[in-house]
Coordinates of C-alpha atoms in Angstrom, one line a residue:
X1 CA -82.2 34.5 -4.4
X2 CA -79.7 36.7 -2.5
X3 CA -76.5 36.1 -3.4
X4 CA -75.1 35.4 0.0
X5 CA -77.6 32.7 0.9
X6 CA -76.5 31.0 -2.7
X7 CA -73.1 31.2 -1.7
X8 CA -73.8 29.6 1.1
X9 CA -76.2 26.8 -0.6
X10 CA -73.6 26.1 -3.0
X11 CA -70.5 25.7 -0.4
X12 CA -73.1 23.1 1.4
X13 CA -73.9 21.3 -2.1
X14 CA -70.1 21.0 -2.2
X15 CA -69.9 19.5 1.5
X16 CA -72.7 16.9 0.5
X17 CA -70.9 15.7 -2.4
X18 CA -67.5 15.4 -0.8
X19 CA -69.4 13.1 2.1
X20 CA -70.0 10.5 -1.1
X21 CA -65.9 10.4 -1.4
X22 CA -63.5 7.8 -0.3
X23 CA -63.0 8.3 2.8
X24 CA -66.8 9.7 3.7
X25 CA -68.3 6.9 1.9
X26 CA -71.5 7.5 1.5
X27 CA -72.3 7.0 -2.4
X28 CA -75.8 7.6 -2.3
X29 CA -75.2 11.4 -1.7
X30 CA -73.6 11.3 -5.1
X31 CA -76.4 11.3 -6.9
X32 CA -78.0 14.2 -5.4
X33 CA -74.9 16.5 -4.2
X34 CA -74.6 18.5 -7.2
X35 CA -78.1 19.1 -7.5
X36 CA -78.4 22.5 -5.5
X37 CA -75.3 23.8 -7.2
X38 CA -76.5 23.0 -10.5
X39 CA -79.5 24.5 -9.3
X40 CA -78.2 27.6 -8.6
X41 CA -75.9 27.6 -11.8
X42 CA -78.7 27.9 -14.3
X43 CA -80.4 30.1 -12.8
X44 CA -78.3 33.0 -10.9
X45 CA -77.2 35.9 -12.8
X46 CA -74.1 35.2 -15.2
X47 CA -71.8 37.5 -12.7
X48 CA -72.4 35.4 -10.0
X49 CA -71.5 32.2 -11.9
X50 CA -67.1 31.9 -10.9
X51 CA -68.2 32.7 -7.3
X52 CA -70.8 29.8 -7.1
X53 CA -68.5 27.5 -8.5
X54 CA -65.5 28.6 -6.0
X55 CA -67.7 28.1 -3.2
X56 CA -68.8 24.8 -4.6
X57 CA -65.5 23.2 -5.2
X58 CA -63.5 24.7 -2.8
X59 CA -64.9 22.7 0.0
X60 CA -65.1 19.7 -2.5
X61 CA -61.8 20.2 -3.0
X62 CA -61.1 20.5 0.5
X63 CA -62.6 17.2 1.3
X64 CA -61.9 15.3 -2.2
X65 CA -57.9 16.6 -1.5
X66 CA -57.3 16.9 2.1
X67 CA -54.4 14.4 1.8
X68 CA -52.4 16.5 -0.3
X69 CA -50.6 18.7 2.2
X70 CA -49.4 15.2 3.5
X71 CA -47.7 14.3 0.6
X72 CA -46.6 17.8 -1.4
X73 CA -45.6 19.5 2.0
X74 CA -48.6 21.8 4.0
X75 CA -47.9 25.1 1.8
X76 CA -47.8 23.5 -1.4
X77 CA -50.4 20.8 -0.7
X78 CA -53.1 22.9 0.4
X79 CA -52.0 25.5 -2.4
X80 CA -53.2 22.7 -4.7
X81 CA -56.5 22.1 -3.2
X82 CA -57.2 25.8 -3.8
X83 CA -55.7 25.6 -7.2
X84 CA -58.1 22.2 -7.9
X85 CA -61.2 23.9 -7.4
X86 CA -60.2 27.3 -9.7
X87 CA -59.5 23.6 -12.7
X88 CA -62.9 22.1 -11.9
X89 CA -64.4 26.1 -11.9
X90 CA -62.8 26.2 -15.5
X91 CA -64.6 23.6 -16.5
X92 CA -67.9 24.0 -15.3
X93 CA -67.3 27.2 -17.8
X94 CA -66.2 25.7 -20.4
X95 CA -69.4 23.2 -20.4
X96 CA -72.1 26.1 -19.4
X97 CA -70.4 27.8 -23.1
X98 CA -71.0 24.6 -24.8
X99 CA -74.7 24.3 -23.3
X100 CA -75.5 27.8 -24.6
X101 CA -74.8 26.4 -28.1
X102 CA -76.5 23.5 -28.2
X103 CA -80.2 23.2 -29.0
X104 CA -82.7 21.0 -27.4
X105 CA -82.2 17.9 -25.9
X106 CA -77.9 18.1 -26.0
X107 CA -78.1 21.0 -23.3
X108 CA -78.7 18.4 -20.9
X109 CA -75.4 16.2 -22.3
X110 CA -73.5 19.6 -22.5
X111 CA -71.3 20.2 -19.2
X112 CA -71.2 16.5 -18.5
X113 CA -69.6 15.7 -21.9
X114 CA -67.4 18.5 -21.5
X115 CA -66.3 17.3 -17.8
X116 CA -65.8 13.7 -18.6
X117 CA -63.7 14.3 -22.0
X118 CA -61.5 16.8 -19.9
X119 CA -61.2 14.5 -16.5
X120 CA -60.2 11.6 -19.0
X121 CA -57.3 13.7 -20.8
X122 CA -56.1 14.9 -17.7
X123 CA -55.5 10.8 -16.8
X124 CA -54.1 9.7 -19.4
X125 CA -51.7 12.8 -21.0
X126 CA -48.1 12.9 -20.3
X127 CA -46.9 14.8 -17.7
X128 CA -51.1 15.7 -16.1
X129 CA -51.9 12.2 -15.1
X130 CA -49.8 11.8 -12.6
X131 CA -51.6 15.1 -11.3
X132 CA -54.4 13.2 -9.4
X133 CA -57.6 14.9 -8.9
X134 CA -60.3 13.6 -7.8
X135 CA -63.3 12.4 -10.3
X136 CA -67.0 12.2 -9.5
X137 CA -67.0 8.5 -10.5
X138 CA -65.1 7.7 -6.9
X139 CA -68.1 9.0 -4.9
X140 CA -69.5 5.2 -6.3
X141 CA -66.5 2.9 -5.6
X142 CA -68.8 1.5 -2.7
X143 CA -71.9 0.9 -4.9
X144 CA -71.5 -2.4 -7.6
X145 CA -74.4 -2.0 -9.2
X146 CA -73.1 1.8 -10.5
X147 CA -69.3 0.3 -11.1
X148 CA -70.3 -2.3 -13.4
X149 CA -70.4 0.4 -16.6
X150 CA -66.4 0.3 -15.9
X151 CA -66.4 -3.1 -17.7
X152 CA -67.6 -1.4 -20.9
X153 CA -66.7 2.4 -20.7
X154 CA -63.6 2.6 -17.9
X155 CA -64.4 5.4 -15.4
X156 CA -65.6 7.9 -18.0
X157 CA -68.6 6.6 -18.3
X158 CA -69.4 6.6 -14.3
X159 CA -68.3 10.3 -14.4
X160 CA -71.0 10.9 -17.2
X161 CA -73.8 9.1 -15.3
X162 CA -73.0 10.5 -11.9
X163 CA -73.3 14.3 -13.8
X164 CA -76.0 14.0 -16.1
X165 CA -77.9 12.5 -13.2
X166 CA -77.4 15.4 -11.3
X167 CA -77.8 18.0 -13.6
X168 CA -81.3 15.8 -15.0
X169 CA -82.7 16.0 -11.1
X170 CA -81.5 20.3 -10.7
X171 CA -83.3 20.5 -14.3
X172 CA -86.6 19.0 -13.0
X173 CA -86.2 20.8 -9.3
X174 CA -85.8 24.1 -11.5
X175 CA -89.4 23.2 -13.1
X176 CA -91.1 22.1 -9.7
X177 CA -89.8 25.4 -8.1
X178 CA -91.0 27.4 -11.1
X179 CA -87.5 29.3 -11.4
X180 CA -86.0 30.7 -14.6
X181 CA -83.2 29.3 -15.8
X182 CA -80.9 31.9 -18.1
X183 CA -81.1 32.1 -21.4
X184 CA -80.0 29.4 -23.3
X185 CA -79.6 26.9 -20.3
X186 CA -83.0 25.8 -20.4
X187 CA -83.0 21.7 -20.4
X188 CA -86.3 20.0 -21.1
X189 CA -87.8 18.2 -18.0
X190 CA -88.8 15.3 -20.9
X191 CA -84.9 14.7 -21.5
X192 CA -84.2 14.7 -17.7
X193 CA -86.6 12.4 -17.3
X194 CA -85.5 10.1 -20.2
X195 CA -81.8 10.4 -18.9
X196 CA -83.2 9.3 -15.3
X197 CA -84.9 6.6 -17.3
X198 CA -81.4 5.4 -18.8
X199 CA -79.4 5.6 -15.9
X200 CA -81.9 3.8 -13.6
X201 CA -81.7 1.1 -16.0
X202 CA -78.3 0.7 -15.9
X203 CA -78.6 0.9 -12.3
X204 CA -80.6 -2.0 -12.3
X205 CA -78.7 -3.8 -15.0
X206 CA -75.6 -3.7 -12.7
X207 CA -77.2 -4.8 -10.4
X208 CA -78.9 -8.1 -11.6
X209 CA -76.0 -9.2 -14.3
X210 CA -72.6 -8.1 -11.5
X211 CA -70.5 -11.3 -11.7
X212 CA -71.1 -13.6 -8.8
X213 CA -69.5 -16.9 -8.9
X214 CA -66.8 -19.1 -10.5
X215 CA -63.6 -20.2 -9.2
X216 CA -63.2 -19.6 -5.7
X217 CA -59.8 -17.7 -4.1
X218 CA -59.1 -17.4 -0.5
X219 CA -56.9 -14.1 -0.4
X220 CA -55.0 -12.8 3.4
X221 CA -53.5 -9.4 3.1
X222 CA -51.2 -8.3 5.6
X223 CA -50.8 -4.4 7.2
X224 CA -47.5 -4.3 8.5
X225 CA -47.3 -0.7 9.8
X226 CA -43.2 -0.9 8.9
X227 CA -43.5 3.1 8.4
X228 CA -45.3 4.0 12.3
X229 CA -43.0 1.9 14.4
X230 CA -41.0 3.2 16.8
X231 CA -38.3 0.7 16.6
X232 CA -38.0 1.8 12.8
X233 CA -36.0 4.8 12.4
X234 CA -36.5 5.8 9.1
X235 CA -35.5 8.9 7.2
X236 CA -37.7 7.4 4.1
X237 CA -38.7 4.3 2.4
X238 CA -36.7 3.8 -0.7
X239 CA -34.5 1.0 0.2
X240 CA -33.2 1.9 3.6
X241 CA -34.8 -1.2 5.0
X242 CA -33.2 -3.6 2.6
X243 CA -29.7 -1.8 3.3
X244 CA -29.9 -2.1 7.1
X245 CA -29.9 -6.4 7.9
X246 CA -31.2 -5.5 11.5
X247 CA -33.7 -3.2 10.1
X248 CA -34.9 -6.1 7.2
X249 CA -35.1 -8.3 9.5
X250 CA -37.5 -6.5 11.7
X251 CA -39.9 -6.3 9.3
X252 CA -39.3 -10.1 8.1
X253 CA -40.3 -11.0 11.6
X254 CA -43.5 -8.9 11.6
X255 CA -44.9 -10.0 8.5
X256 CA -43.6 -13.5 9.5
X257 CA -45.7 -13.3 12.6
X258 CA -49.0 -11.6 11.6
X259 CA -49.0 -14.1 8.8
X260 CA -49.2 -16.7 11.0
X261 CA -52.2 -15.7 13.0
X262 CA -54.0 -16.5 9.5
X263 CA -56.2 -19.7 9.3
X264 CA -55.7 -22.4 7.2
X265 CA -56.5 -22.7 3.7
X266 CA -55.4 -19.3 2.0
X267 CA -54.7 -19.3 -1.5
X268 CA -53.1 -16.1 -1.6
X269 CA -50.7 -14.7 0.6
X270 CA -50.5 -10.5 -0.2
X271 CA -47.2 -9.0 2.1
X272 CA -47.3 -4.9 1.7
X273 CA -45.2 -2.2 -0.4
X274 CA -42.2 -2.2 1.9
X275 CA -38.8 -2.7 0.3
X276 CA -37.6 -4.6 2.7
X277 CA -35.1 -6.8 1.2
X278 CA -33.0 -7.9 -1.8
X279 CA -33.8 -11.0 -3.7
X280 CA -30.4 -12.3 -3.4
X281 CA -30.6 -12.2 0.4
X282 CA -30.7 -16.1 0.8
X283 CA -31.8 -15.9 4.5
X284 CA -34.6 -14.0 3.0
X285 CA -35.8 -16.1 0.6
X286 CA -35.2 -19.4 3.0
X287 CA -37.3 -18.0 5.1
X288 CA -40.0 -16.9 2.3
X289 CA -39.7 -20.3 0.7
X290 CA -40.3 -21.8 3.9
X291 CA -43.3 -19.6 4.4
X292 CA -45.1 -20.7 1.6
X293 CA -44.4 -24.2 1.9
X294 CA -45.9 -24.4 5.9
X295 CA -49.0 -21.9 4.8
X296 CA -49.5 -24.2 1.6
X297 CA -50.0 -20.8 -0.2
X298 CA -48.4 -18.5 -3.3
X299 CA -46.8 -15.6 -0.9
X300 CA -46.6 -12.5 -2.7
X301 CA -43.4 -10.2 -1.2
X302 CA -42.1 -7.0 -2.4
X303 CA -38.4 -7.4 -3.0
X304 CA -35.6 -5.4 -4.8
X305 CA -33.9 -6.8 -8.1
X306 CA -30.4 -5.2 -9.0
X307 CA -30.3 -4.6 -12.3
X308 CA -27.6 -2.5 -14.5
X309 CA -30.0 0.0 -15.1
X310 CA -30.7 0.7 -11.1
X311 CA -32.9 -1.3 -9.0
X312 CA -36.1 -2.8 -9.4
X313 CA -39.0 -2.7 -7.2
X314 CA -40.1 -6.4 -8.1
X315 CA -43.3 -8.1 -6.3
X316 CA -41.7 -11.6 -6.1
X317 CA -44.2 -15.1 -5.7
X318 CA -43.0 -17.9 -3.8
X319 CA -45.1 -21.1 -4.8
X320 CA -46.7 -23.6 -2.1
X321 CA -43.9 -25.4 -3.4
X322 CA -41.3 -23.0 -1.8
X323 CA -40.4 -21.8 -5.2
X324 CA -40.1 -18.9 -6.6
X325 CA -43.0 -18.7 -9.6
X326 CA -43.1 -15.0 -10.7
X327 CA -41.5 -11.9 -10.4
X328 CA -42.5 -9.0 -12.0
X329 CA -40.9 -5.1 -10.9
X330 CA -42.8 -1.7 -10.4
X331 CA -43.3 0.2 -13.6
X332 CA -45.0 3.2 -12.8
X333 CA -42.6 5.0 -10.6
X334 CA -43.2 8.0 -8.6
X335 CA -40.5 10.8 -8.8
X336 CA -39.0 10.0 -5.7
X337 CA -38.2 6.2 -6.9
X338 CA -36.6 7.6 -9.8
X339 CA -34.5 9.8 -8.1
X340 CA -33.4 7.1 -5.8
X341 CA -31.8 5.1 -8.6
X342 CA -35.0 2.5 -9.5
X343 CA -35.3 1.6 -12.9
X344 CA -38.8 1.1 -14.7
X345 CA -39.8 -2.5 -14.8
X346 CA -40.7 -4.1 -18.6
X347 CA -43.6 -4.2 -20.1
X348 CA -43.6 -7.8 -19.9
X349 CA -47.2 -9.2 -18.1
X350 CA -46.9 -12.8 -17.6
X351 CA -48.8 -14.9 -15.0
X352 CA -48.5 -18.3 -13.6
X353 CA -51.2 -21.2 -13.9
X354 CA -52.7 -21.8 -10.3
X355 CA -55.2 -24.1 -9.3
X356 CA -57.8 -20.6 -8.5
X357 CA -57.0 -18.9 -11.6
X358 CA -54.3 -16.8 -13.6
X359 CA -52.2 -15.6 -10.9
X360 CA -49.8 -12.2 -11.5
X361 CA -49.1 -9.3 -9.9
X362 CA -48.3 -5.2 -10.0
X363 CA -47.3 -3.1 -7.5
X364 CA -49.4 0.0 -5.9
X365 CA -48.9 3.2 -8.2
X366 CA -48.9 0.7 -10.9
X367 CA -52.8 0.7 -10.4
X368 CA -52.9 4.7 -11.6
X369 CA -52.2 3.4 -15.3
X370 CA -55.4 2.4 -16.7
X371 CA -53.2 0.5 -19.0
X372 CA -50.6 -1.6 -16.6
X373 CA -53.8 -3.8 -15.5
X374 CA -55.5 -4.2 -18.6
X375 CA -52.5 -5.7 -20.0
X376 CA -51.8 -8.2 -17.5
X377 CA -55.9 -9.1 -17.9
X378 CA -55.3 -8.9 -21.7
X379 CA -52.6 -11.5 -21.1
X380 CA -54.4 -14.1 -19.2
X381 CA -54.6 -12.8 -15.8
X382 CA -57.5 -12.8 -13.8
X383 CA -56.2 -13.0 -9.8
X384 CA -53.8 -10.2 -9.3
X385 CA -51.4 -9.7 -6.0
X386 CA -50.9 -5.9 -5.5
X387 CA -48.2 -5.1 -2.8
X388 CA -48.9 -1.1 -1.9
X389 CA -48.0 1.8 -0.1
X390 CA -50.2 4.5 1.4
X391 CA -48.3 6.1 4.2
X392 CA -47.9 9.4 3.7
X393 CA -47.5 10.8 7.2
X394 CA -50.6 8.3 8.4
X395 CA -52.8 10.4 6.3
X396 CA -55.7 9.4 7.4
X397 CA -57.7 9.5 3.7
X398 CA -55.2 8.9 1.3
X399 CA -55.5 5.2 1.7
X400 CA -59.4 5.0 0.7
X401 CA -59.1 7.0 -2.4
X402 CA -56.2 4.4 -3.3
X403 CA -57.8 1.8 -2.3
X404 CA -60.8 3.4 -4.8
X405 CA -58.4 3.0 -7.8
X406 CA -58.2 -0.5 -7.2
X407 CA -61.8 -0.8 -7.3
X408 CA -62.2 0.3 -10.6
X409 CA -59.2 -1.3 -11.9
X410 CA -61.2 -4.7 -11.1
X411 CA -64.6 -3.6 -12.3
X412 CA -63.1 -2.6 -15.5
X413 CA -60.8 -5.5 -16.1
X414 CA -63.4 -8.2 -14.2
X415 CA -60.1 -9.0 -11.9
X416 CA -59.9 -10.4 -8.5
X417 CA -57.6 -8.4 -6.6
X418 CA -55.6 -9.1 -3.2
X419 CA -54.0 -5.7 -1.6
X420 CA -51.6 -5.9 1.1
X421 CA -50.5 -2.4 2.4
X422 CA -48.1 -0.9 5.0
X423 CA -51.0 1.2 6.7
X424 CA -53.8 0.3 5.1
X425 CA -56.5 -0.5 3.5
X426 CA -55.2 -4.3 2.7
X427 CA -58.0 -5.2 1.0
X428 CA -59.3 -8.1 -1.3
X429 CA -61.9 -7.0 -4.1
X430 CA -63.8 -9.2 -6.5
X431 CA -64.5 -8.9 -10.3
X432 CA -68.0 -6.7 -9.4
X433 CA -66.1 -4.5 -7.0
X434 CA -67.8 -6.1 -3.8
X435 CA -64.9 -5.7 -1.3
X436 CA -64.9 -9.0 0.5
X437 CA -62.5 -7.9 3.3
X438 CA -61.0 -5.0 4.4
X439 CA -58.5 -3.5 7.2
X440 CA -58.8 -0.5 8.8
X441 CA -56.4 2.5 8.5
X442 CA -53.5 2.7 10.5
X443 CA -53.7 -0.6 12.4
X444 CA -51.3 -3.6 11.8
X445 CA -53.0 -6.9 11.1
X446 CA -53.6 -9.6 8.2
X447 CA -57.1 -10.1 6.6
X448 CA -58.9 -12.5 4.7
X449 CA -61.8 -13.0 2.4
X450 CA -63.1 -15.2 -0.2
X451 CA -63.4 -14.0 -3.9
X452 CA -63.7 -15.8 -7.3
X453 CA -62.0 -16.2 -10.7
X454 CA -64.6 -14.8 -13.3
X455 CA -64.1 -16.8 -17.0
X456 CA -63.8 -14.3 -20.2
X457 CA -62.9 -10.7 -20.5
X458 CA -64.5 -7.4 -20.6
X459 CA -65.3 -5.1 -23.4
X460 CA -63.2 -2.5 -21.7
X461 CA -60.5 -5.0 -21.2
X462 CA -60.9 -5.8 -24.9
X463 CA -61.3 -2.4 -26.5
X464 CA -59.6 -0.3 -24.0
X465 CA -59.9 3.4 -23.6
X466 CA -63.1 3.6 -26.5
X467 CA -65.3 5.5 -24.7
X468 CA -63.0 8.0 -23.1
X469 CA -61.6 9.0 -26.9
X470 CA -65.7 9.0 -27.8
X471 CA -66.1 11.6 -24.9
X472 CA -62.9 13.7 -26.3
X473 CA -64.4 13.5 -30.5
X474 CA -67.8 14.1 -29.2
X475 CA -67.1 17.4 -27.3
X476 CA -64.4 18.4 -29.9
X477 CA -66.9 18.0 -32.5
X478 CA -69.8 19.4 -30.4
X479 CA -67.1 22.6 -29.7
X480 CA -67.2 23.3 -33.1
X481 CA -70.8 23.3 -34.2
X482 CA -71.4 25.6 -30.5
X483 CA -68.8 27.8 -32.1
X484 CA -70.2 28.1 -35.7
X485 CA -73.6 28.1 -34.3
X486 CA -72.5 31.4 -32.2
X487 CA -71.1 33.1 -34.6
X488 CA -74.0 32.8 -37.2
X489 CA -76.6 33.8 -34.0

């Protein structure tokens, strides 16, 4: 094939994929996006190979990442996106090495091994996870039936389905257009098939025993918009709003009022990410108290806490009651926070007994610790309020892939979920992942749905991060044996 035309081929491959992202949303193209690409990868000369893969994931990257030059700055953000398609290049490399090495039936497990093992160090390592690049796994944050291996592998395991089934489909496309793959990347059409097998399966194992029923929950989650208004003049959202009582009680009144344009009969009340206030503001909390008590409804509000050590960012819960119940402060901090004198919350994950469930809470970048959730599930929890904040300049996509990390959070820790963000998505998610209500981006309102308390926890709640460190000891150890099997060949 002329090398132009697979340019070309490969940088649309890379659009089709990136249409499956948050955002895009449309999953099904996940299974099939890679396909050309991978086509074209085991079969082009070797020469060819790193300018393939830049066309490919540079417009992936491009559309996985087109939120970063909102949040880093436009010359460092979209500096990144280029620089996040040269990673994902390295290790496409690093796989095709390991495929060469391998005989039969592992050529086909190869590259995806090699991806997933890598994607699931660069999460959870100090200092790389914070750098978030998007994994193939979030083109399926839409589709239960896929998300339901998160309750026994975490996200790895999505990541090594969505691959293998794209490399299985490029394998048998390779046989049915009678092409020649390069020496030693030859995968049998009997092991695509057989990995089809599997992962249709699983497929339909998803999505015949997802969760359903139990408890019910009636979740609202309010969009506030505090960040977009022009009577708001911010310089940032770090506390400002709780130091200025005009501006505090501005947003008070807002999420006052689109509160009560609810129906009756919410459980949960989720207020957004928006610092608005201190919790020893006693006009505050009369009014939160008083909230609660006339919506007959735990009302979830982000507060500060002062605390020797710098302020908290606490998500505060005011009984039906008028009480307070809970309150339990940020822990994953972003930079910025840190800078701004907040201090890490404890690793304490209690919850409160509610007639719907186990009721606690985190707070937005909270959800980017695979760990922060599972603990509070690990502790009893199984309804969890989740104040957040997504406004980076009104990005426009940010929000989804967010809103995608919750998704998996409850999937993987069977948890009900209620979101209530300043811009958006507010959101309420059940223990399959079915998103039972949703608000659009950039519009102020309050939302409701109906989700469920599901009894008993998940393997992945249980054993944690198994499968990711089986990933990382299977590609070490397969590393090795490629690497003693070159040099004896």
């Amino acid at each position: 094939m002329p090398f132009l035309f697979a340019v070309l081929i490969c940088a649309l491959s890379g659009a089709v994929t990136a249409a499956a992202l948050p955002g895009y949303d449309l999953p099904f193209l996940g299974w099939v996006g890679f396909v050309p690409y991978f086509t074209l990868l085991l079969t082009q000369p070797d020469r060819q190979v790193p300018l393939l893969s830049i066309a490919f994931f540079l417009v992936f990257s491009l559309g996985a990442h087109s939120w970063y030059p909102a949040i880093f700055g436009p010359a460092l953000g979209w500096s990144l996106v280029f620089a996040v398609a040269g990673w994902y290049g390295l290790k496409i490399r690093l796989g095709l090495w390991l495929t060469r090495r391998m005989p039969g039936a592992l050529r086909l497990l190869a590259l995806p091994l090699v991806w997933s093992a890598v994607e699931f160090v660069n999460f959870i390592a100090p200092y790389v996870r914070d750098w978030w690049f998007v994994s193939p796994s979030a083109t399926q944050w839409r589709f239960p039936p896929a998300l339901q291996i998160l309750s026994v592998t975490g996200f790895p395991g999505l990541t090594l389905m969505v691959l293998v089934a794209n490399l299985s489909l490029a394998a048998l496309l390779i046989r049915a257009l009678r092409l020649t793959p390069r020496t030693g990347l030859e995968i049998a059409p009997r092991a695509a098939i057989a990995a089809l097998a599997v992962i249709g399966t699983l497929l339909l194992a998803g999505a015949a025993l997802m969760p359903r029923t139990g408890t019910p929950v009636t979740i609202a989650a309010v969009t506030d918009m505090t960040l977009q208004r022009a009577d708001m003049p911010l310089a940032g959202d770090l506390g400002q709003i709780a130091a200025d009582p005009a501006l505090s009680r501005k947003v008070l009144d807002e999420n006052i009022r689109l509160t009560e344009t609810l129906p009756a009969g919410m459980d949960l009340i989720v207020w957004p990410e928006n610092k608005f206030a201190y919790d020893d503001n006693k006009e505050t909390r009369a009014a939160l108290s008083a909230l609660a008590k006339a919506q007959s409804a735990y009302l979830s509000a982000n507060l500060l806490h002062h605390r020797p050590a710098g302020k908290e960012n606490t998500n505060t819960l005011f009984a039906p009651s008028g009480e307070q119940a809970l309150q339990r402060a940020k822990i994953n901090l972003f930079p910025a926070e840190i800078a701004a004198g907040y201090a890490r919350g404890p690793e304490s994950f209690a919850h409160i007994e509610t007639p719907f469930g186990r009721l606690s809470g985190a707070i937005c970048w909270d959800t980017h610790r695979l760990w922060i959730l599972r603990a509070l599930a690990r502790k009893g929890a199984d309804v969890i309020a989740l104040p957040m904040d997504n406004d980076f300049d009104a990005d426009p996509i940010f929000p989804y892939h967010h809103a995608a990390d919750v998704v998996f959070r409850a999937v993987e820790n069977r948890l009900t979920i209620g979101v209530g963000s300043v811009n958006g998505i507010s959101l309420v998610v059940s223990p399959a992942g079915k998103i039972v209500a949703e608000s659009p981006v950039n519009t102020a309102g309050a939302i409701h749905g109906q989700s469920f308390r599901h009894s008993g926890q998940s393997l992945y709640t249980r054993l944690g991060d198994w499968f990711g460190w089986a990933l990382v000891l299977a590609a070490a150890l397969l590393a090795l044996f490629g690497w003693r099997r070159g040099r004896t060949t």
